[in-house]
Coordinates of C-alpha atoms in Angstrom, one line a residue:
M1 CA -0.1 0.0 -0.4
P2 CA 1.7 3.6 -0.6
Q3 CA 3.1 5.9 2.0
I4 CA 1.2 8.9 2.4
R5 CA 3.4 11.9 2.0
T6 CA 3.8 15.8 1.6
L7 CA 3.5 16.5 -2.3
D8 CA 6.2 19.9 -3.1
L9 CA 4.8 20.3 -6.6
T10 CA 8.2 23.0 -6.6
D11 CA 8.5 19.7 -7.9
D12 CA 8.9 19.6 -12.0
A13 CA 8.5 15.7 -11.5
T14 CA 6.0 15.1 -8.8
A15 CA 3.2 18.3 -10.0
A16 CA 3.8 16.4 -13.8
A17 CA 2.3 13.5 -11.6
V18 CA 0.3 14.8 -10.2
H19 CA -1.8 17.1 -13.1
R20 CA -1.5 14.1 -15.1
I21 CA -3.5 11.7 -11.9
G22 CA -6.1 15.1 -11.9
R23 CA -6.3 14.9 -15.8
A24 CA -7.0 10.6 -15.7
A25 CA -9.4 10.7 -12.6
Y26 CA -11.3 14.0 -13.5
A27 CA -11.9 12.8 -17.1
V28 CA -13.8 9.0 -16.0
E29 CA -15.3 11.4 -12.9
A30 CA -16.5 12.5 -16.1
E31 CA -17.9 10.3 -18.0
L32 CA -19.3 9.1 -14.9
I33 CA -22.0 11.6 -14.3
G34 CA -22.3 13.3 -17.4
F35 CA -20.2 16.4 -17.6
D36 CA -17.5 17.1 -19.7
G37 CA -17.1 20.8 -18.2
I38 CA -15.0 19.6 -15.0
P39 CA -12.8 22.3 -14.7
A40 CA -9.6 20.6 -13.6
L41 CA -9.3 19.3 -17.1
G42 CA -8.9 22.2 -18.5
E43 CA -6.6 23.2 -15.9
S44 CA -3.2 24.0 -17.2
L45 CA -0.3 22.3 -15.2
A46 CA 1.0 26.2 -14.2
E47 CA -2.6 27.7 -13.2
M48 CA -2.5 23.9 -11.2
R49 CA 0.8 25.2 -9.4
A50 CA -0.6 28.4 -9.4
R51 CA -3.8 27.2 -6.3
P52 CA -2.7 28.5 -3.0
L53 CA -3.5 24.4 -1.5
N54 CA -1.5 22.1 0.2
W55 CA -1.5 18.9 -1.2
V56 CA -0.5 15.8 0.0
G57 CA 0.1 11.9 -1.6
A58 CA -0.3 8.5 -1.6
V59 CA 3.3 7.7 -2.3
T60 CA 4.5 4.4 -3.8
E61 CA 7.3 2.7 -2.6
D62 CA 9.3 3.7 -6.0
G63 CA 8.4 7.3 -5.4
E64 CA 5.4 7.3 -7.7
P65 CA 1.9 9.2 -6.5
A66 CA -0.6 7.1 -6.9
G67 CA -3.3 9.4 -6.0
F68 CA -3.2 12.5 -4.1
L69 CA -5.7 14.5 -1.4
A70 CA -5.7 19.0 -2.2
W71 CA -6.9 21.6 -0.1
E72 CA -7.2 24.7 1.4
E73 CA -7.5 26.5 4.7
V74 CA -11.2 28.0 5.2
A75 CA -11.7 30.9 7.4
D76 CA -13.9 30.0 10.3
G77 CA -10.8 27.3 11.0
G78 CA -12.4 24.5 8.8
V79 CA -10.8 22.5 5.6
S80 CA -12.1 22.7 2.4
V81 CA -11.1 19.4 0.7
D82 CA -10.7 21.1 -2.7
R83 CA -9.9 17.6 -5.6
L84 CA -9.3 13.4 -4.5
C85 CA -8.2 12.4 -7.7
V86 CA -6.6 8.7 -7.9
D87 CA -4.8 7.4 -10.8
P88 CA -7.2 5.2 -12.9
A89 CA -4.6 2.4 -11.8
W90 CA -4.9 2.8 -9.0
F91 CA -8.8 2.5 -8.8
R92 CA -10.5 0.0 -6.0
R93 CA -7.6 -0.6 -3.7
G94 CA -8.2 2.0 -1.0
V95 CA -6.2 5.1 -2.3
A96 CA -8.9 7.1 -1.9
S97 CA -10.2 6.2 1.7
L98 CA -6.1 5.6 3.1
L99 CA -5.6 9.6 1.5
L100 CA -9.2 10.6 3.7
R101 CA -9.0 8.2 6.4
H102 CA -4.7 10.6 7.5
A103 CA -6.7 13.7 6.9
L104 CA -9.1 13.2 8.7
T105 CA -7.7 11.4 11.6
E106 CA -3.4 12.7 11.6
M107 CA -4.7 16.3 9.6
F108 CA -7.6 17.5 10.6
P109 CA -8.4 15.4 13.8
G110 CA -11.2 18.4 15.6
R111 CA -12.7 20.5 13.1
L112 CA -14.7 20.7 10.1
V113 CA -14.1 18.9 6.5
E114 CA -16.0 19.6 3.5
V115 CA -16.0 18.5 -0.2
T116 CA -18.1 18.4 -2.8
T117 CA -18.5 15.8 -5.8
G118 CA -20.2 15.2 -9.3
A119 CA -24.0 14.3 -7.5
A120 CA -24.3 11.7 -9.7
N121 CA -20.2 10.0 -9.3
A122 CA -21.5 7.0 -6.5
P123 CA -18.2 5.4 -6.1
A124 CA -17.3 9.9 -4.5
V125 CA -20.9 9.6 -2.5
T126 CA -20.3 6.7 -0.9
L127 CA -16.4 7.3 -0.2
Y128 CA -17.4 10.2 1.5
E129 CA -20.8 8.7 2.9
R130 CA -18.5 6.2 4.5
A131 CA -16.6 8.4 6.0
G132 CA -18.8 10.4 7.8
F133 CA -19.5 13.1 6.4
T134 CA -23.7 14.6 6.6
R135 CA -24.4 15.1 2.8
G136 CA -25.9 18.8 2.7
P137 CA -27.7 19.9 -0.4
D138 CA -27.1 19.0 -3.6
F139 CA -26.6 22.5 -6.3
S140 CA -26.5 22.9 -10.3
P141 CA -22.9 25.7 -10.4
V142 CA -23.6 25.2 -14.6
P143 CA -26.6 23.9 -16.6
G144 CA -26.4 20.6 -16.8
L145 CA -24.2 19.8 -13.8
T146 CA -25.6 18.9 -10.3
M147 CA -22.9 19.4 -7.0
A148 CA -23.2 17.4 -4.0
S149 CA -21.6 18.8 -1.5
F150 CA -20.9 17.0 2.8
G151 CA -19.3 17.8 5.9
R152 CA -18.0 16.2 8.5
A153 CA -18.5 18.2 11.9
A154 CA -15.5 18.6 14.4
G155 CA -16.0 15.6 16.6
D156 CA -17.9 12.4 14.2
T157 CA -17.0 9.5 14.9
P158 CA -13.6 8.4 12.6
C159 CA -13.7 7.2 8.6
D160 CA -14.3 3.3 8.8
G161 CA -11.3 2.6 6.8
G162 CA -13.4 0.0 4.4
R163 CA -12.9 0.0 1.0
G164 CA -16.6 -0.1 -0.3
S165 CA -15.8 2.7 -3.3
S166 CA -13.8 2.4 -5.5
D167 CA -12.2 5.6 -5.2
L168 CA -12.4 8.3 -8.1
A169 CA -13.2 11.0 -6.3

């Protein structure tokens, strides 16, 4: 199983791997939700690197990321997960669960965590529900796209760590 490490996007090889994984994972999500206008799909490497995000990855023994989680701090002390992506070659191996469990228990314990995903992305919806997130209202930022919002309040029980989802997030 990959190990969790902070990712340094100033490193060209790391940034390129993260960009490749993100585009591949979002291409799969676009198919699942029937919407190919996901902003990260059109994001350049430079645009991705310029985002004010914190990055952590699930890194294989050979140093390659199998997936990553990026987040930003929210003014109220909470955390907003911006993206959770897994390399399609690593789908259904528990990588997204590993990243999310690590984030919730090691990086953000006792903090409100919010995340959104395509409402039709059943694997991601299942992942967040199994991790103890509560589904909030769905919303449509643009015609043809329905997003699901999730929150996990400070003090919620730890995620179950199960591998029940297909790790598409």
